[in-house]
Amino acid sequence: MRLSFASLVASTLLASFAGLATASCSDRENPHFAQGPTGAEAGPDPEEEVGPDGGPPVITGDPTKGILLEGTVIGETGPYEGQVLTLPNGTIACAEPGTTCSEDPLADGVAHVIVNGIIAPGLIDTHNHILFDIFDDSDWLPQHPYQNHDEWTLDKNEPRYTVMVDVKQCLADASQGKPTWCPAKYHGAGSLECEMEKWGELKAMVAGTTSVVGLAGTALPCFASLARSIDTQFNGLDADRVQTAAITPSKTTADGVCKNYASGKTAAYLIHVGEGLDQKARDEFTKLGAATTTPECLYAPQTAITHGTSFTATEFAAMAAHQMKLTWSPASNVALYGDTTNIPAALDAGLTISLAPDWSMGGSQNMLDEMHFAKKWSDEHWKGRLTARDIVTMATVNAATVLGLSDRLGTIKAGMLADLLVLSADETARKTPYEVLVNSTPKNVRLTMISSRVVYGDSELRKIATGGGLCEDFDACGSSKFMCVAEPGKTDNKLGQTYAEIKGALEAALIEMDTLRPAGIGGNFSPLASVVACK
């Protein structure tokens, strides 16, 4: 999905497109797109659910000294039965088969957790318009398939979409434009951008996603919590070396990106190109090459194309020749265009491909849903070209490469950041860990860890969470969980907000929006889209 800045500015509507527990689960269907599920429907079918877990975890030791996880590890070269030792400084100290890590002096006194499940790298979302994740399929779906991204952003084609964007702009106090009916209470300090960002991060976190490219626009200090807002300076890393763009940049901007490539300031430039099916969308690749004073300077290893839905073998070959990358968002592609990127052709060209959900309306609610959708699409349309391991690699190793962060994220090994996902799986299921991951839902997520900080998981693992008494109970479709949202001792920048407070503020705001916005354009936007969409 691409949000067209230019078309909305021209129409004077809106110009910024950079960016629950049990709320309603949508039963709304889009009859045009029977090829595969979208949104909440992208989760595993009941007969495809992963097997039962291997019983309660065994916990000993002190989590403030570190955490030693033991189970089936999806390691750098493949799965093994072993251990992963994480330290309070946020890194992995040891990841080895057997019990080698428990013999490390750094493991002395740490919490030892036999998880009876699968330990995987935290998932990495390389494409999300996170401020829209307060919505879902019940709020908007395209009326029919389109040929390019400029068509469905037109007010006359999708008026419901336009008013949904009005609501988002109002609540986020978007500097690029708000509707005239937006109350002043949401301006300045009254903005709910922090809450909206956090809601999207929560939807990611409960699905084992530890980093998100959210394209939220202006970054705020409140983003420095929950999942990593990887495309901001509040990402928990030394610096932000990721740039993003939703449209072909101006020459000045494009030249600036190339300058940043040369200096090393930018390690990854993620840009929407070729979104659609027609020649107009395809021509954007040529326009990207001509956008700079030095021709084709954006045809570079740092550049990752988001979508490329219209691309043929010709464009993929050109990308490969310049070591460019690709981000694939199949669920939203199918919702908007009835088809998706030719991934077999991209693979034949040798491209590095990541996978990401885009947003919650027609796209997927989270990375787990998107992984399941991608695998099902491959099975039904490409004769199973993509294995479960391929899909997992796209969501971890390849995603880190796309972001220029393969030295920090995406792989379980010593020295990497301790961003981890633990899934429940019995002894039989653990023999096929990639398949388990692709078919999991937030209900199966036993633990999410970000920089060694446990932020979500099964209630029986709550004792190793660093949030202490601030962690809150959470029901994930009948599975008892906890989530640690408020940061202990933090009172500034909304970092002390609880899940209940965030949910309450957003729910109240959406109810108010439904009384203020233009009437007669679809039903209500309340209630708030749920953090976990249950079937």
Coordinates of C-alpha atoms in Angstrom, one line a residue:
M1 CA 0.0 0.0 0.0
R2 CA 1.2 3.5 -0.8
L3 CA -0.3 6.6 0.6
S4 CA -0.1 9.2 -2.1
F5 CA 1.0 12.6 -0.7
A6 CA 0.7 14.4 -4.0
S7 CA -2.9 13.4 -4.8
L8 CA -4.2 14.3 -1.3
V9 CA -2.4 17.7 -1.2
A10 CA -3.9 18.5 -4.6
S11 CA -7.4 17.7 -3.3
T12 CA -6.7 19.8 -0.2
L13 CA -7.9 16.9 1.9
L14 CA -4.9 15.5 3.7
A15 CA -1.3 15.5 2.9
S16 CA 0.5 13.3 5.4
F17 CA 0.6 9.6 4.8
A18 CA 4.0 8.9 6.4
G19 CA 2.6 7.4 8.8
L20 CA -8.6 -3.8 23.1
A21 CA -8.0 -6.9 24.1
T22 CA -11.5 -8.1 23.1
A23 CA -12.7 -5.4 20.7
S24 CA -14.7 -6.5 17.8
C25 CA -13.3 -9.1 15.4
S26 CA -14.4 -8.3 12.0
D27 CA -16.7 -10.5 10.0
R28 CA -16.8 -8.1 7.1
E29 CA -15.8 -9.7 3.8
N30 CA -14.6 -8.2 0.5
P31 CA -16.2 -10.5 -2.1
H32 CA -13.7 -9.4 -4.8
F33 CA -10.8 -11.1 -3.2
A34 CA -11.5 -14.8 -2.8
Q35 CA -7.9 -15.7 -3.6
G36 CA -6.8 -15.6 0.0
P37 CA -7.6 -14.2 3.5
T38 CA -6.9 -10.7 4.6
G39 CA -6.6 -9.0 8.0
A40 CA -8.0 -11.1 10.9
E41 CA -8.8 -13.9 8.4
A42 CA -5.1 -14.3 7.6
G43 CA -4.5 -16.4 10.7
P44 CA -4.2 -20.2 10.6
D45 CA -7.4 -22.2 10.0
P46 CA -8.5 -24.3 12.9
E47 CA -7.2 -27.4 11.4
E48 CA -3.8 -25.7 10.8
E49 CA -3.3 -24.6 14.4
V50 CA 0.0 -25.6 15.9
G51 CA 0.2 -28.5 18.4
P52 CA -0.2 -28.1 22.1
D53 CA 2.6 -26.8 24.2
G54 CA 5.1 -29.0 26.0
G55 CA 3.8 -28.1 29.5
P56 CA 4.6 -25.3 31.9
P57 CA 8.1 -23.8 31.8
V58 CA 10.6 -24.6 34.6
I59 CA 12.1 -21.5 36.1
T60 CA 14.9 -21.1 38.6
G61 CA 17.3 -18.2 39.4
D62 CA 17.3 -14.4 39.3
P63 CA 16.1 -12.7 36.1
T64 CA 17.7 -9.4 37.1
K65 CA 21.1 -11.1 36.5
G66 CA 20.1 -12.4 33.1
I67 CA 17.9 -15.0 31.5
L68 CA 19.0 -18.4 30.2
L69 CA 16.4 -19.9 27.8
E70 CA 16.5 -23.6 27.0
G71 CA 14.5 -25.2 24.1
T72 CA 14.5 -25.7 20.4
V73 CA 16.6 -22.7 19.0
I74 CA 16.3 -21.4 15.4
G75 CA 19.9 -20.6 15.2
E76 CA 22.2 -19.0 12.6
T77 CA 22.5 -22.1 10.5
G78 CA 19.3 -23.9 11.5
P79 CA 17.5 -25.4 14.5
Y80 CA 19.1 -27.1 17.4
E81 CA 18.3 -28.2 20.9
G82 CA 20.2 -25.8 23.1
Q83 CA 20.3 -22.6 25.1
V84 CA 20.4 -18.9 24.7
L85 CA 21.9 -16.7 27.4
T86 CA 20.7 -13.0 27.5
L87 CA 22.3 -10.3 29.7
P88 CA 20.8 -7.2 31.4
N89 CA 22.8 -5.1 28.9
G90 CA 20.4 -6.2 26.2
T91 CA 22.7 -8.6 24.3
I92 CA 23.0 -12.4 23.7
A93 CA 26.1 -13.7 25.5
C94 CA 25.8 -17.3 24.3
A95 CA 23.7 -19.3 21.9
E96 CA 24.9 -23.0 21.6
P97 CA 23.6 -26.5 21.3
G98 CA 23.3 -28.6 24.4
T99 CA 24.0 -27.0 27.8
T100 CA 27.2 -25.1 26.9
C101 CA 25.7 -21.7 27.8
S102 CA 24.8 -22.8 31.3
E103 CA 28.5 -23.4 31.9
D104 CA 29.4 -19.8 31.0
P105 CA 30.5 -17.8 34.1
L106 CA 28.0 -15.1 33.0
A107 CA 25.2 -17.6 33.5
D108 CA 25.9 -17.8 37.3
G109 CA 22.7 -17.1 39.2
V110 CA 20.6 -16.0 36.1
A111 CA 17.1 -17.1 35.6
H112 CA 17.1 -20.5 33.9
V113 CA 13.9 -21.1 31.9
I114 CA 13.2 -24.4 30.3
V115 CA 10.6 -23.1 27.8
N116 CA 9.3 -26.4 26.3
G117 CA 9.0 -24.7 23.0
I118 CA 10.8 -22.9 20.2
I119 CA 13.2 -19.9 20.6
A120 CA 13.3 -17.8 17.5
P121 CA 14.7 -14.4 16.5
G122 CA 12.3 -11.6 17.1
L123 CA 10.3 -10.8 13.9
I124 CA 11.1 -7.6 12.0
D125 CA 8.4 -5.6 10.3
T126 CA 10.0 -3.6 7.5
H127 CA 6.8 -1.9 6.2
N128 CA 3.9 -0.7 8.4
H129 CA 1.9 2.5 8.4
I130 CA 1.6 2.2 12.2
L131 CA -0.7 5.1 13.0
F132 CA -3.4 3.4 10.9
D133 CA -3.3 0.3 13.1
I134 CA -6.1 1.6 15.3
F135 CA -8.3 0.5 12.3
D136 CA -9.0 -2.8 10.7
D137 CA -11.0 -4.4 7.9
S138 CA -14.3 -3.4 9.6
D139 CA -13.3 0.2 9.1
W140 CA -12.3 0.2 5.4
L141 CA -11.7 -2.2 2.6
P142 CA -11.3 -1.1 -1.1
Q143 CA -14.5 -1.4 -3.1
H144 CA -12.8 -3.3 -5.9
P145 CA -9.3 -4.0 -7.3
Y146 CA -7.3 -1.0 -8.7
Q147 CA -4.5 -0.7 -11.2
N148 CA -2.3 1.7 -9.3
H149 CA -2.0 3.5 -6.0
D150 CA -3.2 6.8 -7.4
E151 CA -6.6 5.4 -8.1
W152 CA -7.8 4.3 -4.7
T153 CA -6.5 7.4 -2.9
L154 CA -8.9 9.5 -4.8
D155 CA -11.8 10.9 -2.8
K156 CA -14.4 10.0 -5.5
N157 CA -13.2 6.4 -5.6
E158 CA -12.9 5.6 -1.9
P159 CA -14.7 8.3 0.2
R160 CA -14.7 6.0 3.2
Y161 CA -10.9 5.8 3.0
T162 CA -10.7 9.6 2.9
V163 CA -12.7 10.1 6.0
M164 CA -10.7 7.4 7.8
V165 CA -7.6 9.3 7.0
D166 CA -9.3 12.5 8.3
V167 CA -9.8 10.7 11.6
K168 CA -6.2 9.5 11.8
Q169 CA -4.9 13.0 10.9
C170 CA -7.1 14.7 13.6
L171 CA -6.1 12.4 16.4
A172 CA -2.4 12.5 15.5
D173 CA -2.5 16.3 15.1
A174 CA -0.8 15.9 11.7
S175 CA 1.2 19.0 10.7
Q176 CA 0.5 18.4 7.1
G177 CA -3.3 18.8 7.4
K178 CA -6.3 18.1 9.6
P179 CA -10.1 18.3 8.8
T180 CA -11.9 21.5 9.7
W181 CA -14.1 19.6 12.1
C182 CA -11.2 18.3 14.2
P183 CA -11.5 19.7 17.8
A184 CA -8.7 21.8 19.2
K185 CA -8.4 19.4 22.1
Y186 CA -6.3 17.1 19.9
H187 CA -3.9 19.8 18.9
G188 CA -0.4 20.1 20.5
A189 CA -0.2 18.4 23.9
G190 CA -3.6 16.8 23.3
S191 CA -2.4 14.8 20.3
L192 CA -2.9 11.0 20.6
E193 CA 0.0 10.2 18.3
C194 CA 1.9 8.5 21.1
E195 CA -1.1 6.3 21.9
M196 CA -1.7 5.5 18.3
E197 CA 2.0 4.5 17.8
K198 CA 2.0 2.4 20.9
W199 CA -1.2 0.6 19.8
G200 CA 0.5 -0.4 16.6
E201 CA 3.6 -1.5 18.6
L202 CA 1.4 -3.6 20.9
K203 CA -0.2 -5.4 17.9
A204 CA 3.4 -6.2 16.8
M205 CA 4.7 -7.1 20.2
V206 CA 2.0 -9.7 21.0
A207 CA 2.9 -11.4 17.7
G208 CA 6.6 -11.7 18.5
T209 CA 7.6 -8.7 16.5
T210 CA 10.4 -6.8 18.1
S211 CA 11.2 -4.1 15.5
V212 CA 8.8 -2.1 13.2
V213 CA 9.3 0.4 10.4
G214 CA 6.2 2.5 11.2
L215 CA 6.5 5.5 8.9
A216 CA 4.9 7.6 11.7
G217 CA 6.3 10.9 10.4
T218 CA 7.7 13.1 13.2
A219 CA 9.3 10.9 15.8
L220 CA 8.5 11.4 19.4
P221 CA 10.3 10.3 22.6
C222 CA 7.2 8.3 23.6
F223 CA 8.2 5.9 20.7
A224 CA 11.1 4.7 22.9
S225 CA 9.1 1.8 24.4
L226 CA 7.5 -1.5 23.5
A227 CA 8.6 -2.7 20.0
R228 CA 11.5 -0.9 18.4
S229 CA 10.4 2.0 16.3
I230 CA 13.3 1.1 14.0
D231 CA 13.0 4.1 11.6
T232 CA 13.4 6.7 14.4
Q233 CA 16.1 7.9 16.7
F234 CA 14.1 6.3 19.6
N235 CA 14.9 2.8 18.4
G236 CA 17.2 1.7 21.2
L237 CA 20.2 1.6 18.9
D238 CA 23.2 3.9 18.6
A239 CA 21.6 5.9 15.8
D240 CA 18.9 5.9 13.2
R241 CA 20.4 5.0 9.8
V242 CA 17.1 4.2 8.1
Q243 CA 15.3 6.6 5.8
T244 CA 11.9 6.1 4.3
A245 CA 9.7 7.5 1.5
A246 CA 6.2 6.9 0.3
I247 CA 6.7 8.7 -3.1
T248 CA 9.4 9.4 -5.6
P249 CA 11.5 12.1 -3.8
S250 CA 12.3 15.6 -5.1
K251 CA 15.7 16.0 -6.7
T252 CA 17.0 17.8 -3.6
T253 CA 15.8 15.0 -1.3
A254 CA 17.1 12.3 -3.5
D255 CA 20.5 13.9 -3.8
G256 CA 20.6 14.1 0.0
V257 CA 20.0 10.4 0.3
C258 CA 22.8 9.7 -2.1
K259 CA 25.0 12.0 -0.1
N260 CA 24.1 10.0 3.1
Y261 CA 24.9 6.8 1.3
A262 CA 28.4 8.1 0.6
S263 CA 29.0 9.3 4.2
G264 CA 27.5 6.2 5.8
K265 CA 24.8 8.2 7.5
T266 CA 22.1 6.1 5.8
A267 CA 22.3 2.3 5.7
A268 CA 18.9 1.7 4.3
Y269 CA 16.5 3.7 2.2
L270 CA 13.0 2.2 2.0
I271 CA 10.8 3.6 -0.7
H272 CA 7.4 2.7 -2.2
V273 CA 7.9 2.0 -5.9
G274 CA 5.9 0.1 -8.5
E275 CA 2.8 -0.3 -6.4
G276 CA 0.0 -1.4 -8.7
L277 CA -0.3 -3.6 -11.8
D278 CA -0.1 -1.2 -14.8
Q279 CA 2.6 0.5 -16.8
K280 CA 2.2 3.7 -14.8
A281 CA 3.2 1.9 -11.6
R282 CA 6.0 0.1 -13.4
D283 CA 7.5 3.4 -14.8
E284 CA 8.2 4.5 -11.2
F285 CA 11.3 2.4 -11.3
T286 CA 12.7 4.4 -14.1
K287 CA 11.7 7.7 -12.4
L288 CA 13.6 6.6 -9.3
G289 CA 16.7 6.3 -11.4
A290 CA 16.2 9.7 -12.9
A291 CA 15.4 11.4 -9.6
T292 CA 19.0 12.4 -8.7
T293 CA 21.5 14.8 -10.3
T294 CA 23.8 11.8 -10.6
P295 CA 21.7 9.3 -12.6
E296 CA 20.8 6.1 -10.9
C297 CA 22.6 6.9 -7.7
L298 CA 19.5 5.5 -5.8
Y299 CA 20.1 2.2 -7.6
A300 CA 22.3 1.1 -4.8
P301 CA 22.6 -1.7 -2.2
Q302 CA 21.1 0.5 0.5
T303 CA 17.8 1.0 -1.5
A304 CA 14.9 -1.3 -0.7
I305 CA 11.9 -1.2 -2.9
T306 CA 8.6 -1.6 -1.0
H307 CA 6.0 -3.4 -3.2
G308 CA 7.3 -3.6 -6.8
T309 CA 3.9 -5.2 -7.5
S310 CA 4.1 -4.2 -11.2
F311 CA 7.7 -5.3 -11.8
T312 CA 8.7 -7.9 -14.3
A313 CA 11.9 -9.9 -14.7
T314 CA 13.5 -6.8 -16.3
E315 CA 13.1 -4.6 -13.2
F316 CA 14.1 -7.4 -10.9
A317 CA 17.3 -8.0 -13.0
A318 CA 18.2 -4.3 -12.8
M319 CA 17.6 -4.3 -9.0
A320 CA 19.8 -7.4 -8.6
A321 CA 22.6 -5.8 -10.7
H322 CA 22.7 -3.0 -8.2
Q323 CA 22.2 -5.2 -5.1
M324 CA 18.9 -3.5 -4.3
K325 CA 16.5 -5.2 -1.9
L326 CA 12.7 -5.8 -1.9
T327 CA 10.0 -5.7 0.7
W328 CA 6.9 -7.8 0.0
S329 CA 3.4 -7.1 1.5
P330 CA 1.1 -9.7 -0.2
A331 CA -2.1 -9.4 1.9
S332 CA -2.5 -5.6 1.2
N333 CA -1.4 -6.1 -2.4
V334 CA -4.2 -8.6 -3.0
A335 CA -6.8 -6.4 -1.2
L336 CA -5.9 -3.4 -3.3
Y337 CA -5.0 -5.0 -6.7
G338 CA -6.2 -8.6 -6.6
D339 CA -2.6 -9.8 -7.1
T340 CA 0.8 -9.5 -5.6
T341 CA 4.5 -9.1 -6.5
N342 CA 6.0 -11.8 -8.7
I343 CA 8.2 -13.3 -5.9
P344 CA 9.4 -16.3 -7.9
A345 CA 10.8 -13.9 -10.6
A346 CA 12.4 -11.8 -7.8
L347 CA 14.0 -14.9 -6.3
D348 CA 15.2 -16.1 -9.7
A349 CA 16.9 -12.7 -10.1
G350 CA 18.7 -13.3 -6.8
L351 CA 17.1 -10.5 -4.7
T352 CA 17.0 -10.3 -0.9
I353 CA 13.4 -10.1 0.1
S354 CA 11.7 -9.2 3.4
L355 CA 8.1 -9.7 4.3
A356 CA 5.8 -7.1 6.1
P357 CA 2.1 -6.5 6.7
D358 CA 1.8 -2.9 5.5
W359 CA -1.3 -2.0 7.7
S360 CA -4.4 -3.5 9.2
M361 CA -7.0 -2.6 6.6
G362 CA -6.8 -5.3 4.0
G363 CA -3.3 -6.0 5.1
S364 CA -2.5 -8.3 8.0
Q365 CA -3.0 -7.5 11.7
N366 CA 0.6 -8.7 12.5
M367 CA 3.6 -10.4 11.1
L368 CA 2.4 -13.9 12.1
D369 CA -0.8 -13.3 10.0
E370 CA 1.3 -12.0 7.1
M371 CA 3.6 -15.0 7.2
H372 CA 0.7 -17.4 7.1
F373 CA -0.9 -15.5 4.2
A374 CA 2.4 -15.5 2.3
K375 CA 2.8 -19.2 2.7
K376 CA -0.7 -20.0 1.6
W377 CA -0.4 -17.7 -1.4
S378 CA 2.7 -19.5 -2.5
D379 CA 1.1 -22.9 -2.0
E380 CA -1.9 -21.9 -4.0
H381 CA -0.4 -19.8 -6.8
W382 CA 3.3 -20.7 -7.0
K383 CA 3.2 -24.5 -6.4
G384 CA 4.7 -24.1 -3.0
R385 CA 7.8 -22.3 -4.2
L386 CA 8.3 -20.7 -0.8
T387 CA 9.0 -23.1 2.1
A388 CA 8.2 -22.2 5.7
R389 CA 11.9 -21.6 6.3
D390 CA 12.0 -19.2 3.4
I391 CA 9.1 -17.2 5.0
V392 CA 10.8 -17.1 8.4
T393 CA 14.1 -16.0 6.8
M394 CA 12.2 -13.1 5.1
A395 CA 10.8 -12.0 8.5
T396 CA 14.1 -12.2 10.3
V397 CA 17.5 -12.5 8.6
N398 CA 16.4 -10.8 5.3
A399 CA 14.5 -8.1 7.2
A400 CA 17.6 -7.2 9.2
T401 CA 19.6 -7.1 5.9
V402 CA 17.1 -4.8 4.3
L403 CA 17.5 -2.4 7.3
G404 CA 21.3 -2.5 7.2
L405 CA 21.2 -4.0 10.7
S406 CA 22.2 -7.6 10.1
D407 CA 25.0 -7.1 12.6
R408 CA 22.5 -6.4 15.4
L409 CA 19.2 -8.1 14.6
G410 CA 17.6 -11.0 12.9
T411 CA 19.8 -13.9 14.1
I412 CA 20.4 -15.7 17.3
K413 CA 24.1 -15.7 18.1
A414 CA 26.5 -14.2 20.6
G415 CA 26.9 -10.5 20.4
M416 CA 23.5 -9.8 18.8
L417 CA 20.8 -7.8 20.5
A418 CA 18.6 -10.1 22.6
D419 CA 15.4 -9.6 20.6
L420 CA 13.7 -13.0 20.9
L421 CA 10.4 -14.8 20.4
V422 CA 9.4 -18.0 22.2
L423 CA 6.6 -20.1 20.9
S424 CA 4.7 -22.9 22.6
A425 CA 5.2 -26.3 20.8
D426 CA 5.1 -29.9 22.0
E427 CA 7.9 -32.4 21.3
T428 CA 6.5 -33.4 17.9
A429 CA 5.9 -29.8 16.7
R430 CA 9.4 -28.8 17.7
K431 CA 10.8 -31.0 15.0
T432 CA 9.4 -28.6 12.4
P433 CA 10.0 -25.2 14.0
Y434 CA 9.7 -23.1 10.8
E435 CA 6.3 -24.6 10.1
V436 CA 5.2 -23.9 13.7
L437 CA 6.3 -20.3 13.4
V438 CA 4.5 -19.7 10.1
N439 CA 1.3 -21.2 11.6
S440 CA 1.3 -19.5 15.0
T441 CA -0.9 -16.7 16.3
P442 CA -0.4 -14.4 19.3
K443 CA -2.1 -17.1 21.4
N444 CA 1.0 -19.3 20.8
V445 CA 3.5 -16.7 21.7
R446 CA 5.0 -17.7 25.0
L447 CA 7.4 -14.9 25.3
T448 CA 8.5 -11.7 23.5
M449 CA 11.9 -10.2 24.6
I450 CA 13.4 -6.9 23.4
S451 CA 17.0 -6.1 24.4
S452 CA 16.7 -8.8 27.1
R453 CA 13.5 -7.1 28.4
V454 CA 10.5 -9.4 28.7
V455 CA 7.5 -7.5 27.5
Y456 CA 4.8 -10.1 26.8
G457 CA 4.2 -13.7 27.4
D458 CA 2.3 -16.5 29.2
S459 CA 1.1 -15.7 32.7
E460 CA 3.3 -18.5 34.1
L461 CA 6.4 -16.6 32.8
R462 CA 5.5 -13.3 34.4
K463 CA 8.0 -13.8 37.2
I464 CA 10.9 -13.1 34.7
A465 CA 9.3 -9.9 33.4
T466 CA 11.2 -6.7 34.3
G467 CA 8.1 -4.6 34.5
G468 CA 7.2 -6.0 37.9
G469 CA 3.9 -4.9 39.3
L470 CA 3.3 -2.6 36.4
C471 CA 2.7 -5.6 34.0
E472 CA -0.9 -6.1 33.2
D473 CA -3.0 -9.2 32.6
F474 CA -4.1 -9.8 29.0
D475 CA -6.4 -12.3 27.3
A476 CA -5.1 -13.5 23.9
C477 CA -8.1 -15.3 22.5
G478 CA -8.6 -17.3 25.6
S479 CA -4.9 -17.7 26.5
S480 CA -3.8 -16.0 29.7
K481 CA -1.0 -13.6 29.1
F482 CA 0.7 -10.6 30.6
M483 CA 2.1 -7.5 28.9
C484 CA 4.5 -4.9 30.3
V485 CA 3.6 -1.5 28.8
A486 CA 4.3 1.1 31.4
E487 CA 8.0 1.6 32.1
P488 CA 8.9 1.6 35.8
G489 CA 9.8 5.0 37.2
K490 CA 9.0 6.8 34.0
T491 CA 6.6 9.8 34.2
D492 CA 7.7 11.8 31.2
N493 CA 6.9 11.4 27.5
K494 CA 3.9 9.2 28.3
L495 CA 6.3 6.3 28.9
G496 CA 4.4 5.5 32.2
Q497 CA 1.2 4.8 30.3
T498 CA -0.5 1.5 31.0
Y499 CA -2.2 -0.6 28.4
A500 CA -5.6 0.2 30.0
E501 CA -4.9 3.9 29.8
I502 CA -3.8 3.8 26.1
K503 CA -6.8 1.7 25.2
G504 CA -9.2 4.0 27.1
A505 CA -7.9 7.1 25.5
L506 CA -8.1 5.7 21.9
E507 CA -11.6 4.2 22.4
A508 CA -13.0 7.4 23.8
A509 CA -11.5 9.4 20.9
L510 CA -12.9 7.2 18.2
I511 CA -16.4 7.4 19.8
E512 CA -16.0 11.2 19.6
M513 CA -14.8 11.1 16.0
D514 CA -17.9 9.2 15.0
T515 CA -20.1 12.1 16.4
L516 CA -18.0 14.8 14.6
R517 CA -17.0 13.5 11.2
P518 CA -19.2 13.8 8.1
A519 CA -22.2 11.6 8.4
G520 CA -23.3 9.1 5.8
I521 CA -19.9 7.7 4.8
G522 CA -20.0 4.2 6.3
G523 CA -20.5 3.0 9.8
N524 CA -18.7 3.9 13.0
F525 CA -14.9 3.7 13.4
S526 CA -15.4 2.7 17.0
P527 CA -14.8 0.4 18.6
L528 CA -11.0 0.4 18.5
A529 CA -9.4 -2.4 16.4
S530 CA -8.3 -5.1 18.8
V531 CA -4.7 -5.8 19.7
V532 CA -5.4 -9.4 18.8
A533 CA -8.0 -10.3 16.3
C534 CA -9.6 -13.6 17.4
K535 CA -11.6 -15.8 15.1

